[in-house]
PDB file of C-alpha atoms in Angstrom:
ATOM      1  CA  UNK A   8      58.136 293.827   9.442  1.00 82.00           C
ATOM      2  CA  UNK A   9      57.565 294.704   5.442  1.00 88.00           C
ATOM      3  CA  UNK A  10      53.887 293.886   6.392  1.00 90.00           C
ATOM      4  CA  UNK A  11      53.145 296.070   9.223  1.00 90.00           C
ATOM      5  CA  UNK A  12      52.337 299.194   7.846  1.00 90.00           C
ATOM      6  CA  UNK A  13      49.438 297.070   5.596  1.00 92.00           C
ATOM      7  CA  UNK A  14      48.441 295.025   8.824  1.00 91.00           C
ATOM      8  CA  UNK A  15      48.183 298.234  10.827  1.00 90.00           C
ATOM      9  CA  UNK A  16      45.759 299.798   8.220  1.00 91.00           C
ATOM     10  CA  UNK A  17      43.643 296.758   8.342  1.00 91.00           C
ATOM     11  CA  UNK A  18      44.744 294.324   5.742  1.00 92.00           C
ATOM     12  CA  UNK A  19      45.457 290.684   6.390  1.00 93.00           C
ATOM     13  CA  UNK A  20      48.906 289.491   5.591  1.00 95.00           C
ATOM     14  CA  UNK A  21      50.798 286.331   4.668  1.00 96.00           C
ATOM     15  CA  UNK A  22      54.467 286.354   5.574  1.00 94.00           C
ATOM     16  CA  UNK A  23      56.472 283.656   3.392  1.00 95.00           C
ATOM     17  CA  UNK A  24      60.198 282.933   4.058  1.00 94.00           C
ATOM     18  CA  UNK A  25      62.451 279.874   3.491  1.00 93.00           C
ATOM     19  CA  UNK A  26      64.278 280.122   6.839  1.00 92.00           C
ATOM     20  CA  UNK A  27      62.703 277.668   9.836  1.00 88.00           C
ATOM     21  CA  UNK A  28      62.644 280.275  12.276  1.00 93.00           C
ATOM     22  CA  UNK A  29      61.267 283.135  10.611  1.00 91.00           C
ATOM     23  CA  UNK A  30      57.449 282.718  11.330  1.00 91.00           C
ATOM     24  CA  UNK A  31      58.196 282.422  15.262  1.00 92.00           C
ATOM     25  CA  UNK A  32      60.220 285.823  14.673  1.00 93.00           C
ATOM     26  CA  UNK A  33      57.230 287.051  12.566  1.00 91.00           C
ATOM     27  CA  UNK A  34      54.612 286.020  15.047  1.00 91.00           C
ATOM     28  CA  UNK A  35      56.225 287.675  17.849  1.00 93.00           C
ATOM     29  CA  UNK A  36      56.724 291.027  15.762  1.00 92.00           C
ATOM     30  CA  UNK A  37      52.988 291.060  15.089  1.00 92.00           C
ATOM     31  CA  UNK A  38      52.221 289.940  18.696  1.00 93.00           C
ATOM     32  CA  UNK A  39      53.932 292.617  20.198  1.00 93.00           C
ATOM     33  CA  UNK A  40      52.321 295.245  17.592  1.00 91.00           C
ATOM     34  CA  UNK A  41      49.061 293.932  18.526  1.00 91.00           C
ATOM     35  CA  UNK A  42      48.140 292.522  15.112  1.00 92.00           C
ATOM     36  CA  UNK A  43      48.570 288.568  16.064  1.00 87.00           C
ATOM     37  CA  UNK A  44      45.551 287.363  14.367  1.00 88.00           C
ATOM     38  CA  UNK A  45      45.948 289.385  10.785  1.00 91.00           C
ATOM     39  CA  UNK A  46      49.044 287.526   9.687  1.00 93.00           C
ATOM     40  CA  UNK A  47      49.828 284.028   8.995  1.00 94.00           C
ATOM     41  CA  UNK A  48      53.169 282.586   8.086  1.00 94.00           C
ATOM     42  CA  UNK A  49      54.478 280.106   5.526  1.00 95.00           C
ATOM     43  CA  UNK A  50      57.591 278.237   5.063  1.00 96.00           C
ATOM     44  CA  UNK A  51      58.375 278.191   1.254  1.00 96.00           C
ATOM     45  CA  UNK A  52      60.848 279.239  -1.484  1.00 96.00           C
ATOM     46  CA  UNK A  53      59.999 282.058  -3.638  1.00 97.00           C
ATOM     47  CA  UNK A  54      60.333 279.777  -6.623  1.00 97.00           C
ATOM     48  CA  UNK A  55      57.326 277.491  -5.454  1.00 97.00           C
ATOM     49  CA  UNK A  56      54.769 279.804  -3.696  1.00 98.00           C
ATOM     50  CA  UNK A  57      52.088 277.357  -2.470  1.00 98.00           C
ATOM     51  CA  UNK A  58      49.085 279.692  -3.445  1.00 98.00           C
ATOM     52  CA  UNK A  59      46.514 279.955  -6.130  1.00 98.00           C
ATOM     53  CA  UNK A  60      46.886 282.281  -9.293  1.00 98.00           C
ATOM     54  CA  UNK A  61      45.728 285.889  -8.497  1.00 97.00           C
ATOM     55  CA  UNK A  62      45.652 285.398  -4.603  1.00 96.00           C
ATOM     56  CA  UNK A  63      47.098 288.657  -3.649  1.00 97.00           C
ATOM     57  CA  UNK A  64      46.583 292.478  -4.148  1.00 96.00           C
ATOM     58  CA  UNK A  65      50.282 293.122  -3.150  1.00 96.00           C
ATOM     59  CA  UNK A  66      53.299 291.056  -3.240  1.00 97.00           C
ATOM     60  CA  UNK A  67      56.182 292.407  -1.386  1.00 97.00           C
ATOM     61  CA  UNK A  68      59.724 291.043  -1.888  1.00 97.00           C
ATOM     62  CA  UNK A  69      62.567 293.105  -0.329  1.00 94.00           C
ATOM     63  CA  UNK A  70      66.137 292.008  -1.149  1.00 92.00           C
ATOM     64  CA  UNK A  71      65.389 288.455  -1.413  1.00 94.00           C
ATOM     65  CA  UNK A  72      65.589 288.279  -5.243  1.00 95.00           C
ATOM     66  CA  UNK A  73      69.328 288.209  -5.419  1.00 93.00           C
ATOM     67  CA  UNK A  74      69.320 284.742  -3.642  1.00 93.00           C
ATOM     68  CA  UNK A  75      66.461 283.392  -5.959  1.00 95.00           C
ATOM     69  CA  UNK A  76      66.424 281.814  -9.227  1.00 94.00           C
ATOM     70  CA  UNK A  77      65.106 284.993 -10.725  1.00 95.00           C
ATOM     71  CA  UNK A  78      63.085 283.895 -13.590  1.00 94.00           C
ATOM     72  CA  UNK A  79      61.220 281.369 -11.260  1.00 96.00           C
ATOM     73  CA  UNK A  80      60.574 283.703  -8.496  1.00 97.00           C
ATOM     74  CA  UNK A  81      59.511 286.504 -10.611  1.00 97.00           C
ATOM     75  CA  UNK A  82      56.978 284.236 -12.532  1.00 97.00           C
ATOM     76  CA  UNK A  83      55.666 282.911  -9.275  1.00 98.00           C
ATOM     77  CA  UNK A  84      55.010 286.578  -7.667  1.00 98.00           C
ATOM     78  CA  UNK A  85      53.286 287.468 -11.192  1.00 97.00           C
ATOM     79  CA  UNK A  86      51.385 284.324 -11.016  1.00 98.00           C
ATOM     80  CA  UNK A  87      50.264 284.954  -7.415  1.00 98.00           C
ATOM     81  CA  UNK A  88      49.441 288.568  -8.110  1.00 97.00           C
ATOM     82  CA  UNK A  89      45.733 289.835  -8.967  1.00 96.00           C
ATOM     83  CA  UNK A  90      45.888 291.340 -12.326  1.00 96.00           C
ATOM     84  CA  UNK A  91      45.336 294.669 -10.997  1.00 94.00           C
ATOM     85  CA  UNK A  92      47.916 294.097  -8.237  1.00 96.00           C
ATOM     86  CA  UNK A  93      51.220 295.657  -7.399  1.00 97.00           C
ATOM     87  CA  UNK A  94      54.556 294.087  -6.551  1.00 98.00           C
ATOM     88  CA  UNK A  95      56.831 295.985  -4.127  1.00 97.00           C
ATOM     89  CA  UNK A  96      60.422 294.973  -5.463  1.00 97.00           C
ATOM     90  CA  UNK A  97      63.737 295.971  -3.849  1.00 96.00           C
ATOM     91  CA  UNK A  98      67.106 294.637  -5.243  1.00 95.00           C
ATOM     92  CA  UNK A  99      70.749 294.706  -5.050  1.00 93.00           C
ATOM     93  CA  UNK A 100      72.387 296.578  -7.965  1.00 93.00           C
ATOM     94  CA  UNK A 101      75.804 295.957  -8.982  1.00 95.00           C
ATOM     95  CA  UNK A 102      76.965 298.869  -7.228  1.00 95.00           C
ATOM     96  CA  UNK A 103      75.906 297.321  -4.172  1.00 96.00           C
ATOM     97  CA  UNK A 104      78.493 294.319  -4.552  1.00 96.00           C
ATOM     98  CA  UNK A 105      81.319 296.607  -5.977  1.00 97.00           C
ATOM     99  CA  UNK A 106      80.782 298.506  -2.927  1.00 97.00           C
ATOM    100  CA  UNK A 107      81.071 295.441  -0.782  1.00 97.00           C
ATOM    101  CA  UNK A 108      84.031 294.256  -2.397  1.00 97.00           C
ATOM    102  CA  UNK A 109      86.005 297.682  -2.087  1.00 98.00           C
ATOM    103  CA  UNK A 110      85.228 297.631   1.619  1.00 97.00           C
ATOM    104  CA  UNK A 111      86.217 294.122   1.967  1.00 97.00           C
ATOM    105  CA  UNK A 112      89.538 294.810   0.369  1.00 97.00           C
ATOM    106  CA  UNK A 113      90.068 297.894   2.250  1.00 97.00           C
ATOM    107  CA  UNK A 114      89.375 296.191   5.545  1.00 97.00           C
ATOM    108  CA  UNK A 115      91.300 293.302   4.755  1.00 97.00           C
ATOM    109  CA  UNK A 116      87.870 291.320   5.069  1.00 97.00           C
ATOM    110  CA  UNK A 117      88.802 288.359   2.708  1.00 97.00           C
ATOM    111  CA  UNK A 118      85.125 286.646   2.831  1.00 96.00           C
ATOM    112  CA  UNK A 119      83.468 289.830   2.199  1.00 96.00           C
ATOM    113  CA  UNK A 120      85.564 290.656  -0.578  1.00 97.00           C
ATOM    114  CA  UNK A 121      85.461 287.158  -1.947  1.00 96.00           C
ATOM    115  CA  UNK A 122      81.570 286.881  -1.781  1.00 96.00           C
ATOM    116  CA  UNK A 123      81.322 290.056  -3.423  1.00 97.00           C
ATOM    117  CA  UNK A 124      83.688 289.292  -6.126  1.00 96.00           C
ATOM    118  CA  UNK A 125      81.678 285.903  -6.734  1.00 95.00           C
ATOM    119  CA  UNK A 126      78.333 287.698  -7.018  1.00 96.00           C
ATOM    120  CA  UNK A 127      79.901 290.183  -9.307  1.00 96.00           C
ATOM    121  CA  UNK A 128      81.053 287.365 -11.732  1.00 95.00           C
ATOM    122  CA  UNK A 129      77.609 285.662 -11.328  1.00 94.00           C
ATOM    123  CA  UNK A 130      75.971 288.614 -12.473  1.00 93.00           C
ATOM    124  CA  UNK A 131      78.157 289.252 -15.400  1.00 93.00           C
ATOM    125  CA  UNK A 132      77.547 285.788 -16.757  1.00 93.00           C
ATOM    126  CA  UNK A 133      73.541 286.146 -16.142  1.00 92.00           C
ATOM    127  CA  UNK A 134      73.935 289.215 -18.325  1.00 89.00           C
ATOM    128  CA  UNK A 135      76.046 287.499 -20.719  1.00 91.00           C
ATOM    129  CA  UNK A 136      74.176 284.191 -21.196  1.00 91.00           C
ATOM    130  CA  UNK A 137      70.580 285.004 -19.671  1.00 87.00           C
ATOM    131  CA  UNK A 138      70.441 282.506 -16.826  1.00 88.00           C
ATOM    132  CA  UNK A 139      72.114 282.319 -13.554  1.00 92.00           C
ATOM    133  CA  UNK A 140      74.897 279.821 -12.915  1.00 89.00           C
ATOM    134  CA  UNK A 141      74.779 277.990  -9.987  1.00 89.00           C
ATOM    135  CA  UNK A 142      77.897 275.612  -9.495  1.00 90.00           C
ATOM    136  CA  UNK A 143      80.657 274.953  -6.517  1.00 85.00           C
ATOM    137  CA  UNK A 144      81.975 278.672  -7.321  1.00 87.00           C
ATOM    138  CA  UNK A 145      79.094 280.505  -8.198  1.00 88.00           C
ATOM    139  CA  UNK A 146      75.935 280.030  -6.036  1.00 85.00           C
ATOM    140  CA  UNK A 147      73.537 282.110  -8.445  1.00 85.00           C
ATOM    141  CA  UNK A 148      73.371 284.993  -6.059  1.00 92.00           C
ATOM    142  CA  UNK A 149      73.315 287.894  -8.641  1.00 93.00           C
ATOM    143  CA  UNK A 150      72.579 291.696  -8.944  1.00 93.00           C
ATOM    144  CA  UNK A 151      69.972 293.078 -11.077  1.00 88.00           C
ATOM    145  CA  UNK A 152      70.574 296.187 -13.094  1.00 87.00           C
ATOM    146  CA  UNK A 153      67.174 297.942 -14.383  1.00 89.00           C
ATOM    147  CA  UNK A 154      67.351 296.662 -17.942  1.00 89.00           C
ATOM    148  CA  UNK A 155      67.882 293.079 -16.630  1.00 89.00           C
ATOM    149  CA  UNK A 156      64.993 293.506 -14.015  1.00 92.00           C
ATOM    150  CA  UNK A 157      62.578 294.933 -17.085  1.00 94.00           C
ATOM    151  CA  UNK A 158      63.584 291.834 -19.187  1.00 92.00           C
ATOM    152  CA  UNK A 159      62.719 289.420 -16.652  1.00 93.00           C
ATOM    153  CA  UNK A 160      59.739 290.896 -15.290  1.00 97.00           C
ATOM    154  CA  UNK A 161      58.493 291.490 -18.975  1.00 96.00           C
ATOM    155  CA  UNK A 162      58.470 287.567 -19.355  1.00 95.00           C
ATOM    156  CA  UNK A 163      56.022 287.375 -16.984  1.00 95.00           C
ATOM    157  CA  UNK A 164      53.765 290.263 -17.875  1.00 95.00           C
ATOM    158  CA  UNK A 165      55.165 292.612 -15.496  1.00 97.00           C
ATOM    159  CA  UNK A 166      56.246 296.138 -15.916  1.00 97.00           C
ATOM    160  CA  UNK A 167      58.090 298.764 -13.748  1.00 97.00           C
ATOM    161  CA  UNK A 168      55.449 301.432 -13.262  1.00 97.00           C
ATOM    162  CA  UNK A 169      57.769 303.527 -10.577  1.00 96.00           C
ATOM    163  CA  UNK A 170      60.210 304.043  -7.847  1.00 96.00           C
ATOM    164  CA  UNK A 171      59.543 303.779  -4.151  1.00 95.00           C
ATOM    165  CA  UNK A 172      60.779 306.327  -1.757  1.00 94.00           C
ATOM    166  CA  UNK A 173      63.414 304.167  -0.372  1.00 93.00           C
ATOM    167  CA  UNK A 174      65.104 303.759  -3.700  1.00 94.00           C
ATOM    168  CA  UNK A 175      69.017 304.311  -3.883  1.00 94.00           C
ATOM    169  CA  UNK A 176      71.528 303.492  -6.367  1.00 93.00           C
ATOM    170  CA  UNK A 177      72.738 300.303  -4.679  1.00 95.00           C
ATOM    171  CA  UNK A 178      69.454 298.986  -3.679  1.00 95.00           C
ATOM    172  CA  UNK A 179      66.848 300.364  -5.895  1.00 96.00           C
ATOM    173  CA  UNK A 180      63.238 299.652  -4.902  1.00 96.00           C
ATOM    174  CA  UNK A 181      60.503 299.414  -7.569  1.00 97.00           C
ATOM    175  CA  UNK A 182      56.455 299.613  -7.941  1.00 98.00           C
ATOM    176  CA  UNK A 183      55.818 296.812 -10.441  1.00 98.00           C
ATOM    177  CA  UNK A 184      52.283 296.073 -11.798  1.00 97.00           C
ATOM    178  CA  UNK A 185      51.012 293.466 -14.089  1.00 90.00           C
ATOM    179  CA  UNK A 186      50.729 295.124 -17.670  1.00 73.00           C
TER     180      UNK A 186
END
């Protein structure tokens, strides 16, 4: 659905998702919108994008980064982005998980509270040691405050150039450029 405004404006798009059913859902969405021939779908992990370097003018990553190996995924996004291209990036801030934790506790939803606590612990470790921890307790899912995101983007020649209109304290959205 993030491609819809671009495709409606005449662009061609490629949707990428790791989920096996995402392509079928995407094809139905674009078919119903009258843009079936303007979008293709590929099943791939963000850490290993199957495209040549500098292939895209725009890369969109909306709330997927918390679930990836951030360094690898951002490296791949930067690699496939044209030198004058734009990355539209929306992430989960720690405040998102703090809210989820408090709501889980208040509503006696143990699985939600435990999940949020695990992500917060994973994020704290990520900040302290500089890499994501993946083990039986910590899945690697993490939050990204702006300073950490800037550090990771900078490793790949990417810089935040502004915020997007739908940016919020819990889920900030950024315009990122090669710089």
